[in-house]
Short mmCIF file of C-alpha atoms in Angstrom, two decimals:
data_model
loop_
_atom_site.label_atom_id
_atom_site.label_comp_id
_atom_site.label_asym_id
_atom_site.label_seq_id
_atom_site.Cartn_x
_atom_site.Cartn_y
_atom_site.Cartn_z
CA MET L 124 82.52 161.98 -18.33
CA LYS L 125 84.67 162.05 -15.21
CA THR L 126 83.52 160.56 -11.92
CA LYS L 127 82.51 163.11 -9.28
CA ILE L 128 81.84 160.75 -6.37
CA SER L 129 82.80 157.11 -5.95
CA PHE L 130 81.69 154.63 -3.30
CA GLN L 131 84.20 151.81 -3.34
CA ASP L 132 83.20 148.57 -1.62
CA VAL L 133 81.72 150.51 1.30
CA VAL L 134 80.70 148.67 4.46
CA LYS L 135 79.08 150.20 7.55
CA THR L 136 78.48 148.13 10.66
CA TYR L 137 77.33 148.97 14.18
CA PRO L 138 78.10 146.88 17.27
CA MET L 139 75.08 145.53 19.13
CA LYS L 140 74.79 143.64 22.40
CA ASP L 141 75.36 140.15 21.06
CA THR L 142 75.99 140.76 17.38
CA THR L 143 76.89 143.30 14.71
CA PHE L 144 74.33 145.15 12.60
CA THR L 145 75.32 145.68 8.97
CA ALA L 146 73.81 148.88 7.62
CA LEU L 147 75.69 148.78 4.30
CA ASP L 148 77.23 145.69 2.77
CA HIS L 149 79.93 146.21 0.10
CA VAL L 150 78.29 149.06 -1.80
CA SER L 151 80.05 150.31 -4.94
CA LEU L 152 78.68 153.17 -7.03
CA ASP L 153 80.10 155.90 -9.26
CA ILE L 154 78.25 159.17 -9.93
CA ALA L 155 79.47 161.22 -12.86
CA ASP L 156 80.17 164.94 -12.89
CA ARG L 157 76.92 166.93 -13.41
CA GLU L 158 74.80 163.79 -13.13
CA PHE L 159 71.48 163.76 -11.25
CA VAL L 160 71.11 160.43 -9.42
CA THR L 161 68.27 159.46 -7.12
CA VAL L 162 68.50 156.70 -4.51
CA VAL L 163 65.33 154.89 -3.49
CA GLY L 164 64.59 151.82 -1.44
CA PRO L 165 62.64 150.36 1.48
CA SER L 166 63.00 151.68 5.01
CA GLY L 167 66.24 150.61 6.62
CA CYS L 168 68.14 150.02 3.37
CA GLY L 169 70.91 152.49 4.23
CA LYS L 170 70.03 155.35 1.86
CA SER L 171 70.70 158.08 4.43
CA THR L 172 73.77 156.27 5.76
CA LEU L 173 75.26 156.27 2.27
CA MET L 174 74.61 159.98 1.84
CA SER L 175 76.00 160.78 5.29
CA MET L 176 79.25 159.10 4.29
CA ALA L 177 79.42 161.24 1.15
CA ALA L 178 78.85 164.30 3.33
CA GLY L 179 81.65 163.26 5.68
CA LEU L 180 79.26 162.92 8.62
CA LEU L 181 79.91 159.18 8.97
CA GLU L 182 82.99 157.06 8.34
CA PRO L 183 82.76 153.69 6.58
CA THR L 184 83.76 150.62 8.54
CA ALA L 185 85.49 149.37 5.41
CA GLY L 186 85.96 150.61 1.87
CA GLN L 187 86.16 154.29 0.98
CA VAL L 188 84.25 157.25 -0.45
CA LEU L 189 86.07 159.50 -2.92
CA VAL L 190 85.10 162.94 -4.23
CA GLU L 191 87.05 163.72 -7.40
CA GLY L 192 89.55 161.05 -6.43
CA THR L 193 90.18 162.37 -2.91
CA PRO L 194 89.03 160.32 0.11
CA VAL L 195 86.30 161.97 2.15
CA ASP L 196 87.58 162.62 5.67
CA GLY L 197 84.91 165.03 6.95
CA PRO L 198 82.45 167.71 5.83
CA GLY L 199 83.67 170.28 3.31
CA PRO L 200 82.47 173.28 1.29
CA ASP L 201 82.65 171.25 -1.92
CA ARG L 202 79.53 169.36 -0.72
CA GLY L 203 76.23 171.05 0.04
CA VAL L 204 73.92 169.02 2.29
CA ILE L 205 70.14 169.51 2.45
CA PHE L 206 67.96 167.54 4.86
CA GLN L 207 64.20 167.15 5.22
CA GLN L 208 64.34 169.50 8.21
CA TYR L 209 65.03 173.02 7.01
CA ALA L 210 67.49 173.86 9.84
CA LEU L 211 67.08 177.60 9.29
CA PHE L 212 68.00 180.12 11.96
CA PRO L 213 64.58 181.50 13.00
CA TRP L 214 65.99 184.89 14.06
CA LEU L 215 67.68 185.50 10.68
CA THR L 216 66.01 186.65 7.48
CA VAL L 217 66.13 184.61 4.29
CA ARG L 218 69.04 186.76 3.09
CA HIS L 219 71.04 186.31 6.28
CA ASN L 220 70.32 182.57 6.43
CA VAL L 221 71.64 182.18 2.89
CA GLU L 222 74.64 184.37 3.67
CA PHE L 223 75.57 182.52 6.85
CA GLY L 224 77.91 179.94 5.29
CA LEU L 225 79.68 182.61 3.26
CA LYS L 226 80.42 184.56 6.44
CA LEU L 227 81.89 181.44 8.01
CA ALA L 228 84.09 181.06 4.95
CA SER L 229 85.26 184.69 5.31
CA ILE L 230 84.06 185.62 1.83
CA PRO L 231 84.52 189.39 1.23
CA ALA L 232 81.36 191.48 1.72
CA ASP L 233 80.82 192.44 -1.94
CA GLU L 234 81.23 188.88 -3.19
CA ARG L 235 79.09 187.61 -0.32
CA LYS L 236 76.28 189.98 -1.29
CA ARG L 237 76.46 188.97 -4.96
CA ARG L 238 76.44 185.24 -4.30
CA THR L 239 73.66 185.53 -1.72
CA GLN L 240 71.43 187.45 -4.10
CA HIS L 241 72.18 185.07 -6.97
CA ALA L 242 71.20 182.05 -4.85
CA ILE L 243 68.01 183.73 -3.62
CA ASP L 244 66.99 184.66 -7.17
CA LEU L 245 67.84 181.17 -8.38
CA VAL L 246 65.19 179.61 -6.12
CA GLY L 247 62.61 182.34 -6.69
CA LEU L 248 62.69 183.99 -3.25
CA GLY L 249 63.64 187.49 -4.38
CA ASP L 250 60.45 189.00 -2.97
CA PHE L 251 61.03 187.33 0.41
CA ALA L 252 64.73 188.03 0.95
CA ASP L 253 64.04 190.09 4.07
CA ALA L 254 61.37 187.81 5.54
CA LEU L 255 61.84 185.69 8.66
CA PRO L 256 61.39 181.90 8.39
CA LYS L 257 58.23 181.97 10.55
CA THR L 258 56.45 183.91 7.79
CA LEU L 259 57.33 181.36 5.08
CA SER L 260 55.50 178.27 3.90
CA GLY L 261 57.17 174.88 4.14
CA GLY L 262 58.09 174.96 0.47
CA MET L 263 59.61 178.42 0.78
CA LYS L 264 61.66 177.34 3.79
CA GLN L 265 63.04 174.43 1.80
CA ARG L 266 63.88 176.74 -1.10
CA CYS L 267 65.77 178.91 1.39
CA ALA L 268 67.71 175.85 2.56
CA ILE L 269 68.54 175.00 -1.06
CA ALA L 270 69.67 178.59 -1.71
CA ARG L 271 71.92 178.44 1.34
CA ALA L 272 73.55 175.29 0.00
CA TYR L 273 74.01 176.80 -3.46
CA ALA L 274 75.50 180.04 -2.15
CA VAL L 275 78.72 178.39 -0.99
CA ASN L 276 79.23 177.12 -4.54
CA PRO L 277 79.42 173.36 -3.87
CA GLN L 278 80.20 171.04 -6.75
CA LEU L 279 78.10 168.26 -5.22
CA LEU L 280 74.60 168.56 -3.74
CA LEU L 281 73.56 165.85 -1.28
CA MET L 282 69.81 165.91 -0.62
CA ASP L 283 68.18 163.61 1.95
CA GLU L 284 64.41 163.49 1.32
CA PRO L 285 64.25 167.30 1.15
CA PHE L 286 60.61 167.36 -0.03
CA GLY L 287 59.35 164.53 2.18
CA ALA L 288 57.39 166.72 4.61
CA LEU L 289 55.66 168.83 1.95
CA ASP L 290 52.18 168.51 0.49
CA ALA L 291 51.83 166.87 -2.93
CA LEU L 292 51.35 170.07 -4.96
CA THR L 293 54.25 171.92 -3.32
CA ARG L 294 56.41 168.84 -3.76
CA VAL L 295 55.77 168.74 -7.52
CA GLN L 296 56.45 172.47 -7.82
CA LEU L 297 59.78 172.16 -6.00
CA GLN L 298 60.78 169.18 -8.14
CA ASP L 299 60.31 171.34 -11.23
CA GLN L 300 62.19 174.23 -9.68
CA LEU L 301 65.06 171.99 -8.58
CA LEU L 302 65.43 170.66 -12.12
CA ASP L 303 65.35 174.19 -13.50
CA THR L 304 68.08 175.24 -11.05
CA TRP L 305 70.12 172.13 -11.83
CA SER L 306 69.89 172.81 -15.58
CA GLN L 307 71.29 176.32 -14.99
CA GLU L 308 74.01 175.44 -12.48
CA GLN L 309 74.90 171.87 -13.58
CA ARG L 310 75.93 170.60 -10.15
CA THR L 311 76.22 166.91 -9.41
CA VAL L 312 73.19 165.81 -7.37
CA MET L 313 72.67 162.75 -5.17
CA PHE L 314 69.03 162.81 -4.06
CA ILE L 315 67.60 160.39 -1.47
CA THR L 316 63.87 159.72 -1.62
CA HIS L 317 61.28 157.09 -0.74
CA ASP L 318 58.93 158.28 -3.50
CA VAL L 319 59.23 156.27 -6.74
CA ASP L 320 57.56 158.91 -8.94
CA GLU L 321 59.92 161.57 -7.59
CA ALA L 322 62.93 159.32 -8.12
CA VAL L 323 62.07 158.74 -11.78
CA TYR L 324 61.01 162.30 -12.58
CA LEU L 325 64.21 163.90 -11.32
CA ALA L 326 66.96 161.48 -12.25
CA SER L 327 69.04 160.34 -15.16
CA ARG L 328 69.64 157.14 -13.14
CA VAL L 329 67.73 155.60 -10.24
CA VAL L 330 69.71 153.54 -7.75
CA VAL L 331 67.45 150.99 -6.04
CA MET L 332 68.69 149.70 -2.71
CA ALA L 333 67.77 146.55 -0.82
CA ALA L 334 67.69 146.20 2.96
CA ARG L 335 69.10 143.87 5.59
CA PRO L 336 71.87 144.27 4.78
CA GLY L 337 71.83 147.53 2.82
CA ARG L 338 73.14 147.01 -0.71
CA ILE L 339 72.49 148.05 -4.28
CA HIS L 340 69.73 145.96 -5.81
CA SER L 341 69.74 147.54 -9.27
CA VAL L 342 70.53 150.71 -11.20
CA ILE L 343 67.88 151.81 -13.69
CA ASP L 344 68.53 154.31 -16.48
CA VAL L 345 65.87 156.99 -17.00
CA ASP L 346 65.96 157.64 -20.72
CA LEU L 347 63.69 160.69 -20.66
CA PRO L 348 64.65 164.09 -22.07
CA TYR L 349 65.27 167.23 -20.04
CA PRO L 350 63.62 169.63 -19.38
CA ARG L 351 60.85 167.57 -17.83
CA ASN L 352 57.23 168.60 -17.40
CA GLU L 353 53.70 167.30 -16.88
CA GLU L 354 53.69 165.78 -20.35
CA ILE L 355 56.68 163.66 -19.36
CA ARG L 356 54.94 162.57 -16.14
CA LEU L 357 51.93 161.36 -18.12
CA SER L 358 53.88 159.65 -20.90
CA PRO L 359 53.82 155.86 -21.41
CA GLU L 360 57.62 155.75 -21.14
CA PHE L 361 57.53 157.41 -17.71
CA GLY L 362 54.93 154.87 -16.64
CA ARG L 363 57.08 152.00 -17.88
CA ILE L 364 60.17 153.18 -16.00
CA ARG L 365 58.12 153.95 -12.89
CA ASN L 366 56.74 150.40 -12.92
CA GLU L 367 60.24 148.98 -13.33
CA VAL L 368 61.52 150.97 -10.34
CA TRP L 369 58.42 150.19 -8.28
CA HIS L 370 58.84 146.48 -8.91
CA ALA L 371 62.54 146.65 -8.00
CA VAL L 372 61.77 148.46 -4.72
CA TYR L 373 58.72 146.56 -3.51
CA HIS L 374 59.10 143.12 -5.05
CA GLN L 375 62.72 142.40 -4.27
CA THR L 376 63.84 138.80 -4.27
CA SER L 377 66.76 137.11 -2.55
CA ALA L 378 68.76 137.25 -5.77
CA ALA L 379 72.41 138.17 -5.51
CA PRO L 380 72.96 141.89 -4.97
CA VAL L 381 74.35 144.09 -7.72
CA ALA L 382 77.79 145.55 -6.99
#
């Protein structure tokens, strides 16, 4: 399977008063087309920095980030970015929030309407298309943000702890809905999280990062079938993989980092 996004020996440093802070230290990682990869690690390990480079919001100090073989030199419509904060326009309805990026791209009205409705239906907000964000729950707002990202037809979804501010039940529901949407649309997903259970449940591979400096500690395959459900969550195999990831995140040693 071809590589969708490639981090090649990426370094990110920041100057400080008397020294230099290394946020990422020679990180190399390939994510395949249509793959769902989660990235987990302790606070300060550079998870969000890595994603911001993929989004074109930050430039590496050294190394490069490639999307389908082309160096990333800024944000682009081929990459949809979803943050923990919903960033919805409060004066626009769900429909008009989802449509906003299509207007910026000068998509013709008929096609804009079709793609907007498809994205809204995809995340289950058809009954709330004309509602304002203030009337929506936190989970519904995040679904609106996901629909807005999908509407512009990105080939790569970059998600930075999108469910982090939600209650446990809503979080589980949105995990299931995200996987359902992914199975229909087959986009490549890079999903940042600090939750080990979430990382294992969603992904085909979990990338575990280590901090100070930020680097890849290990990459753990999740050999669990899709579609996933409560039975998968309660299975012994899920528990085994969860424990492996948990140990890698919270019991890291000073062993040499994995490239």
